[in-house]
Amino acid sequence: MGITEGPRSRQRARAERAAVDKFERRRAEIADSALVTLAANGYAHTGLRDIAQNSDFSHGVVHYYFSDKLDLMQHCIRQYKQDCVKQYDEILETATTSVELRDGFAEAMAETLRDESTLHRMWYDLRNQSMFTAELVGVIKEIDLLLEQMIWRVVERYADLADSPPTITSPVAYALYDGLFLRSLIDFLAGDLEALETLRRECAALLVRLCP
Amino acid sequence: MGITEGPRSRQRARAERAAVDKFERRRAEIADSALVTLAANGYAHTGLRDIAQNSDFSHGVVHYYFSDKLDLMQHCIRQYKQDCVKQYDEILETATTSVELRDGFAEAMAETLRDESTLHRMWYDLRNQSMFTAELVGVIKEIDLLLEQMIWRVVERYADLADSPPTITSPVAYALYDGLFLRSLIDFLAGDLEALETLRRECAALLVRLCP
Amino acid sequence: MGITEGPRSRQRARAERAAVDKFERRRAEIADSALVTLAANGYAHTGLRDIAQNSDFSHGVVHYYFSDKLDLMQHCIRQYKQDCVKQYDEILETATTSVELRDGFAEAMAETLRDESTLHRMWYDLRNQSMFTAELVGVIKEIDLLLEQMIWRVVERYADLADSPPTITSPVAYALYDGLFLRSLIDFLAGDLEALETLRRECAALLVRLCP
Amino acid sequence: MGITEGPRSRQRARAERAAVDKFERRRAEIADSALVTLAANGYAHTGLRDIAQNSDFSHGVVHYYFSDKLDLMQHCIRQYKQDCVKQYDEILETATTSVELRDGFAEAMAETLRDESTLHRMWYDLRNQSMFTAELVGVIKEIDLLLEQMIWRVVERYADLADSPPTITSPVAYALYDGLFLRSLIDFLAGDLEALETLRRECAALLVRLCP
DNA sequence: CATGAATGAGCCTTCATTCAT
DNA sequence: CATGAATGAAGGCTCATTCAT
């Protein structure tokens, strides 16, 4: 490495980088496809075959890019976060009053429930798997932490705007919001349309409750 | 029916009742066995064969007593509640002060987490399945309601003893406690022993928070 | 035996006869039920379970009265003939001209096809089985002979009335009529309603052709 | 397509064609094997596992190449015709007198019965299945038509050579010959060796009867 | 490098039969 | 005598994975 490297080696390095990029790009594409199928059928009823079939890739390709079903699952879970946390940070940045933040956040939660219910049941399904499958614990923790931090940023900012410090810790706040969301998700998927309104109302109410 | 019924018919009726009883008893035995296996391996990795193997029954018997895998699952879920709600009602009856109730309840929750973690991860697993499998929705709702009512009895009694009415509805109280418990369960099964203490503390704190 | 038989033994004999009768009656009842199920699903897709379920009898009873699935099948085949040959002999007796006989017979064949198509597909199914299962050959031959004789009675009587002796043997006449009927049956069950008319026409034509 | 296609795309196209060919070749190989087992045991007693075992292929391969048991059955039926119609056309081409054709045809029928009895009982078995299983109707009709046409070619050619037009339609001619053959097949498989001679004689006689 | 072919263990379910009562 | 209980082999089919090319 260094000055003595000739053009040949540089070329090879570039090629390797490009190959790695392509490799990762493919993995991402496949995982994207897999997420759709997982969201539709659930972990227990999703085979690698189904995933391949619902994608542009062949059965063999999936195995080429992932060493394992678990390998793919881990990648899927990581990919999930990208479709997930973004929108909430926008609200944080634009809200100027505590009420605006509270209602904006509550509305965003309800929208998430309405528009991405199947994606989120998949999340809960995979998180559940992690209680049975040690290999998934790590990656699940990663995402759980990300979600917890997102919730906590909302709570802290709300406390700031409302000028009343939170009486709770970050993990507990996340646990409570998660409980609220999961309940609403179950009800919503069981056909209860009021679940949307309930979730909105209670998300707002909980924010107040946590910063009394 | 009535006086004219001879001993023959009475005898047959008794025999039929006994047969039905035996049938139900067997179903219960099998479901009990199944619960253990489900708790150990999770829904996705539990076959009817595994269930049979981990029991005193042959593979065929399971199919003789249950028309279906779902039929068995439904029975399992119903059975689960029996091992579940009992102990909490004791606390309700014996507690005489709000503090006693609060701490007793918190302690019971922690004990449940410590002693029956695998049973409860199975519950969450099956409840999750119900988001993908319509046939399970009904029975899951049944148990969810039972648990909600249990939580609500605690909250109401606490409010009574503390003389401060709850500022929350029954479903929301359940959602929050469920969120708390599920979080602790995940952490506990991932090896976090503090989860027990955290759950105890936060269960108590939440009771106060709900009846401020 | 003989004169020395006392009333006791006579009584026992009567009881035994009654028992045997009941036994045979039951076998007949069960076989009747079985015929319906076989006609509906075909031999390959009919289990003893299905037969029991579609009857007033329990799974165990079927095995009590029949030593074997083949035993039941044999009984079924024998039972089949009873629903079958009767009506044709009526025509023989009432017809007074060759035309009357010819048309009556053709009409009866068409009616059989229309009204008992499933029963007859079952017959062909079981007869086919006899080509794979030696135990069925005997009983199938029995019925085949019965049917052959029935056809032959028609042909002979027709020849008589038309005063033109048949130019064919009994087995061949049966083979030809059987070919005609089977073809029409296949077409009819495949939805071809013309099969009825074709069968009627060709049955009549064949009679003429056989006694030219 | 066209001039602008590079060698790469041409290569791939060739590869794909080769792959499809190989796929179809394998299906044919498996179906060939299946025919042997079906001919031996009959549809009702032939499992996909038996078929695999009596072949060079593993249990999984059969399912890899056929989506379904019915899929395989359909392919089997289609394959059957190839081993079937060929020889008869030879006779048509070589026969120069009506007697030669008549006797050649009759002889061919008898040979078929003698040499391929099990293959043909399988044909009748699967055709019977089509009366119970709608999915098989189409492919059975296909082959039935082929056989009917074959018979009709014989009849027409005979009429030509004998200079006496047929007094029958194509479907009826087939039905009658089929009846004759099926009867002989049943007798032959039941051990009646005269069935061969009878079939020969009656096939010839029927030809005369149809063109009087 | 990439992929379709192939595997065989495992899935849920059905089967004809035997057995205990 | 009659029957529901119980069996375990076999049914069609899916699975994650390995392999040859």
Coordinates of N, CA, C and O (backbone and C1' of nucleotides) in Angstrom, one line a residue, chain C residues 48 59 63 68-69, chain E residues 14-18:
Chain C
L48 N -62.2 -45.5 3.9 CA -63.2 -46.1 4.8 C -63.8 -45.0 5.7 O -64.9 -45.1 6.2
H59 N -66.8 -45.3 12.4 CA -65.7 -45.8 11.7 C -65.4 -47.2 12.1 O -65.1 -48.1 11.3
H63 N -65.5 -51.6 10.1 CA -64.5 -52.6 10.2 C -65.0 -53.9 10.9 O -64.5 -54.9 10.7
D68 N -62.3 -56.1 5.7 CA -61.3 -55.6 4.8 C -61.9 -54.5 3.9 O -63.1 -54.5 3.7
K69 N -61.1 -53.7 3.4 CA -61.6 -52.7 2.4 C -62.1 -53.5 1.2 O -63.1 -53.2 0.6
Chain E
dT14 P -57.0 -34.4 6.4 O5' -56.6 -35.9 5.9 C5' -56.1 -36.1 4.5 C4' -55.9 -37.6 4.3 C3' -57.1 -38.5 4.7 O3' -57.3 -39.4 3.7 C1' -55.1 -39.2 5.7
dC15 P -58.5 -40.4 3.8 O5' -57.8 -41.7 4.1 C5' -56.7 -42.1 3.3 C4' -56.0 -43.4 3.7 C3' -57.0 -44.4 4.4 O3' -57.4 -45.2 3.3 C1' -55.1 -44.1 5.7
dA16 P -58.7 -46.1 3.5 O5' -58.1 -47.4 4.2 C5' -57.0 -48.1 3.5 C4' -56.4 -49.1 4.4 C3' -57.4 -50.2 4.9 O3' -56.7 -51.5 4.9 C1' -56.5 -49.0 6.8
dT17 P -57.4 -52.8 5.4 O5' -57.0 -52.9 6.9 C5' -55.6 -52.8 7.2 C4' -55.3 -52.6 8.6 C3' -56.1 -53.7 9.5 O3' -55.1 -54.5 10.1 C1' -56.1 -51.5 10.5
dT18 P -55.6 -55.7 11.0 O5' -55.3 -55.2 12.4 C5' -54.0 -54.7 12.8 C4' -54.0 -54.2 14.2 C3' -54.5 -55.2 15.2 O3' -53.6 -55.2 16.3 C1' -55.7 -53.2 15.4

